[in-house]
Tab-separated table of C-alpha atoms in Angstrom:
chain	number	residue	atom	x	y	z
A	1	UNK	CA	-59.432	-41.470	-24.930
A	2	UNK	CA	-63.347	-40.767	-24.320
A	3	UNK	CA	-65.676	-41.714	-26.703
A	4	UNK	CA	-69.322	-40.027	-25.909
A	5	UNK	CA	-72.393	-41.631	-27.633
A	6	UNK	CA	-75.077	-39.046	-28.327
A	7	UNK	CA	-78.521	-40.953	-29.473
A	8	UNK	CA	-82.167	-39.606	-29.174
A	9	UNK	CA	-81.944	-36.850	-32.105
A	10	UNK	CA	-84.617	-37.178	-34.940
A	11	UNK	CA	-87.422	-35.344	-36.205
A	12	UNK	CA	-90.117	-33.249	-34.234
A	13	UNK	CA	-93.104	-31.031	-35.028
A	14	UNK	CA	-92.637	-27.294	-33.709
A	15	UNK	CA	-93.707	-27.512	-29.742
A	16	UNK	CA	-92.741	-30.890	-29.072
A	17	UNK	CA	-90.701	-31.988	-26.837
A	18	UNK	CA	-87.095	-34.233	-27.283
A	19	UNK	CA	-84.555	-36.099	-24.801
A	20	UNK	CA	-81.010	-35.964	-25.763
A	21	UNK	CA	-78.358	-38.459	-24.311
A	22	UNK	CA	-74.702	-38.605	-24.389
A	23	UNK	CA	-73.174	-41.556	-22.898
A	24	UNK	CA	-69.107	-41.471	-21.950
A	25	UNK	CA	-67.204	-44.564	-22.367
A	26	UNK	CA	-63.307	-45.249	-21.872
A	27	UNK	CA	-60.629	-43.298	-19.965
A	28	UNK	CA	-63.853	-40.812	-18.329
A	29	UNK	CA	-61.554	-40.824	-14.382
A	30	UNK	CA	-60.572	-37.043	-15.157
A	31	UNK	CA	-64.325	-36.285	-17.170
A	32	UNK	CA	-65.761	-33.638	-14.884
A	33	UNK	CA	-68.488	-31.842	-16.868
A	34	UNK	CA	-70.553	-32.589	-19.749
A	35	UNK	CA	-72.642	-30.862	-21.917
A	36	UNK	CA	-74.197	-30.004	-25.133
A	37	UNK	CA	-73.205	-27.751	-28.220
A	38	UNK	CA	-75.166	-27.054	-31.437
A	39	UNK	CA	-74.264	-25.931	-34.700
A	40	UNK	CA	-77.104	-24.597	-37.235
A	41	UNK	CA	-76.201	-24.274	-40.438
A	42	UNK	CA	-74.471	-21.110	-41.401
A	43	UNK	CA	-74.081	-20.509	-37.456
A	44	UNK	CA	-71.056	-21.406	-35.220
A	45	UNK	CA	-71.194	-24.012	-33.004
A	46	UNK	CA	-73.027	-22.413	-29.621
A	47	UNK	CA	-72.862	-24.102	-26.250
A	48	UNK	CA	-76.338	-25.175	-25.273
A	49	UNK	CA	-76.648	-26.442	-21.911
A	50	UNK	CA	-73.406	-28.023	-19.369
A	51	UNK	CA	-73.709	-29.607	-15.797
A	52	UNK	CA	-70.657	-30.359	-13.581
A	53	UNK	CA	-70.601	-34.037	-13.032
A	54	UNK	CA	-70.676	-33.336	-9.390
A	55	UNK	CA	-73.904	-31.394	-9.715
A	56	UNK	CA	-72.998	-27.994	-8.168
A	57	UNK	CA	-73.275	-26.506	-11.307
A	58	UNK	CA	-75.306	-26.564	-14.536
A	59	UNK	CA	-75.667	-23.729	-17.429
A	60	UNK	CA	-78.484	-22.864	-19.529
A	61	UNK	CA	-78.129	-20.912	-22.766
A	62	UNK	CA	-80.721	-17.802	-23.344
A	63	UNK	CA	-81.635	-20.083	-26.461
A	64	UNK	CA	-83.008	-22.572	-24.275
A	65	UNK	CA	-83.466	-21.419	-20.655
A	66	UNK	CA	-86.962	-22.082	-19.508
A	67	UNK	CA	-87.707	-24.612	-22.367
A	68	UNK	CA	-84.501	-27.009	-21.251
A	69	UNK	CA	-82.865	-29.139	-18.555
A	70	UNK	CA	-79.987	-30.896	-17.897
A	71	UNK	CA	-78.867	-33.823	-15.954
A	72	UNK	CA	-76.811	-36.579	-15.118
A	73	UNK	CA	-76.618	-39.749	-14.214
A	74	UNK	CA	-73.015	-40.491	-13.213
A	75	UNK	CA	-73.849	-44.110	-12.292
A	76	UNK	CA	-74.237	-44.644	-16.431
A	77	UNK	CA	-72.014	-42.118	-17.272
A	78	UNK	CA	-74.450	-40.371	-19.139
A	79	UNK	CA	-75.990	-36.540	-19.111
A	80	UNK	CA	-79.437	-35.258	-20.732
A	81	UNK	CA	-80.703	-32.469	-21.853
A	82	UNK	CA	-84.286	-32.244	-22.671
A	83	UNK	CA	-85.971	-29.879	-24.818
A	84	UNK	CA	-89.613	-28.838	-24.662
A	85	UNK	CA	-91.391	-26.105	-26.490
A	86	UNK	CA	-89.097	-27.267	-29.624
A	87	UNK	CA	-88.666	-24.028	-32.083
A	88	UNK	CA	-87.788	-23.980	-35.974
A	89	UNK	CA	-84.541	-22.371	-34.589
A	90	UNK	CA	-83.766	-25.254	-32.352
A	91	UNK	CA	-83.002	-26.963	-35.752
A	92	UNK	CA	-79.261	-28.317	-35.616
A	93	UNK	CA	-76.679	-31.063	-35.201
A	94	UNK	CA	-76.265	-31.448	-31.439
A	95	UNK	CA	-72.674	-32.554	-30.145
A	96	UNK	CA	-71.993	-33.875	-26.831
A	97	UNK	CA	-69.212	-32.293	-25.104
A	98	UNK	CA	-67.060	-33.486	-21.619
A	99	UNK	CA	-64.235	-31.945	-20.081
A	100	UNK	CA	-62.013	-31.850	-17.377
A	101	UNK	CA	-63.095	-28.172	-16.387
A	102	UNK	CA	-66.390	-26.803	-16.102
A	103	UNK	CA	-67.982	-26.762	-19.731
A	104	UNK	CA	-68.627	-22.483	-19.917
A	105	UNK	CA	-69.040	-20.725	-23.554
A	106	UNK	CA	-65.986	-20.369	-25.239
A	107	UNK	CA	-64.226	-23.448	-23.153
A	108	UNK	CA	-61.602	-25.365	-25.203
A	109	UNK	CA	-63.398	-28.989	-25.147
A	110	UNK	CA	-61.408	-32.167	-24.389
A	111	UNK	CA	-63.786	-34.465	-26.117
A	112	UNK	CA	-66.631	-34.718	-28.858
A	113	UNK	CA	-69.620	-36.402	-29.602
A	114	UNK	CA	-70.122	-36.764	-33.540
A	115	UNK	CA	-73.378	-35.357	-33.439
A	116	UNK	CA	-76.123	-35.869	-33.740
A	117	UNK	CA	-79.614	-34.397	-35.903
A	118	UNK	CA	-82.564	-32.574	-34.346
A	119	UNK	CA	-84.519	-30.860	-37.010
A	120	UNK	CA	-87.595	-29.258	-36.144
A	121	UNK	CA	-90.640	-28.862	-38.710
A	122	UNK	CA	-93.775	-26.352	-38.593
């Protein structure tokens, strides 16, 4: 099993800026992309952002191209995604995702995060 540890959500005033981390822990040998979903209320959850753990791939949702970036740092297990420019629509419960396959929209996802809350305020 792979437990992923998402911490840095909160709340933000409109145009600032927020790191998100998601730290993977236990049986991670056949992990080889990470990434991060959202779910708004009265929205399915969208995929965000994902990275290939071997960096020769990352994805960007429209939502957040230009505003976002992801990373990784394999050494701690752990990807980012930060979000500048933050938008009343960014306003969600972020879940960490990893997977065995390249993370693309509409991928079946080995393992969650529980989430966690990034509201943003005007």
């Amino acid at each position: 099993q792979v437990l992923l540890e998402e911490s840095g959500g909160g709340l933000v005033q409109a145009g600032a800026s927020l790191r998100l981390s998601c730290a993977a822990s236990g049986d991670i040998s056949n992990i080889n992309s990470m990434g991060w979903y959202r779910q708004a209320p009265g929205k399915q959850r969208e995929l965000v952002a994902s990275i290939s753990l071997d960096g020769k791939i990352d994805n960007l949702s429209s939502s957040v191209k230009g505003r976002a970036t992801i990373s990784r740092d394999n050494a701690k297990n752990t990807v980012y995604l930060q979000m500048n420019s933050l938008k009343l629509e960014d306003t969600a419960v972020y879940y960490c995702a990893a997977d065995r396959n390249f993370i693309w929209s509409g991928s079946q996802i080995d393992f969650w995060g529980q989430g966690t809350q990034v509201t943003v305020s005007s």
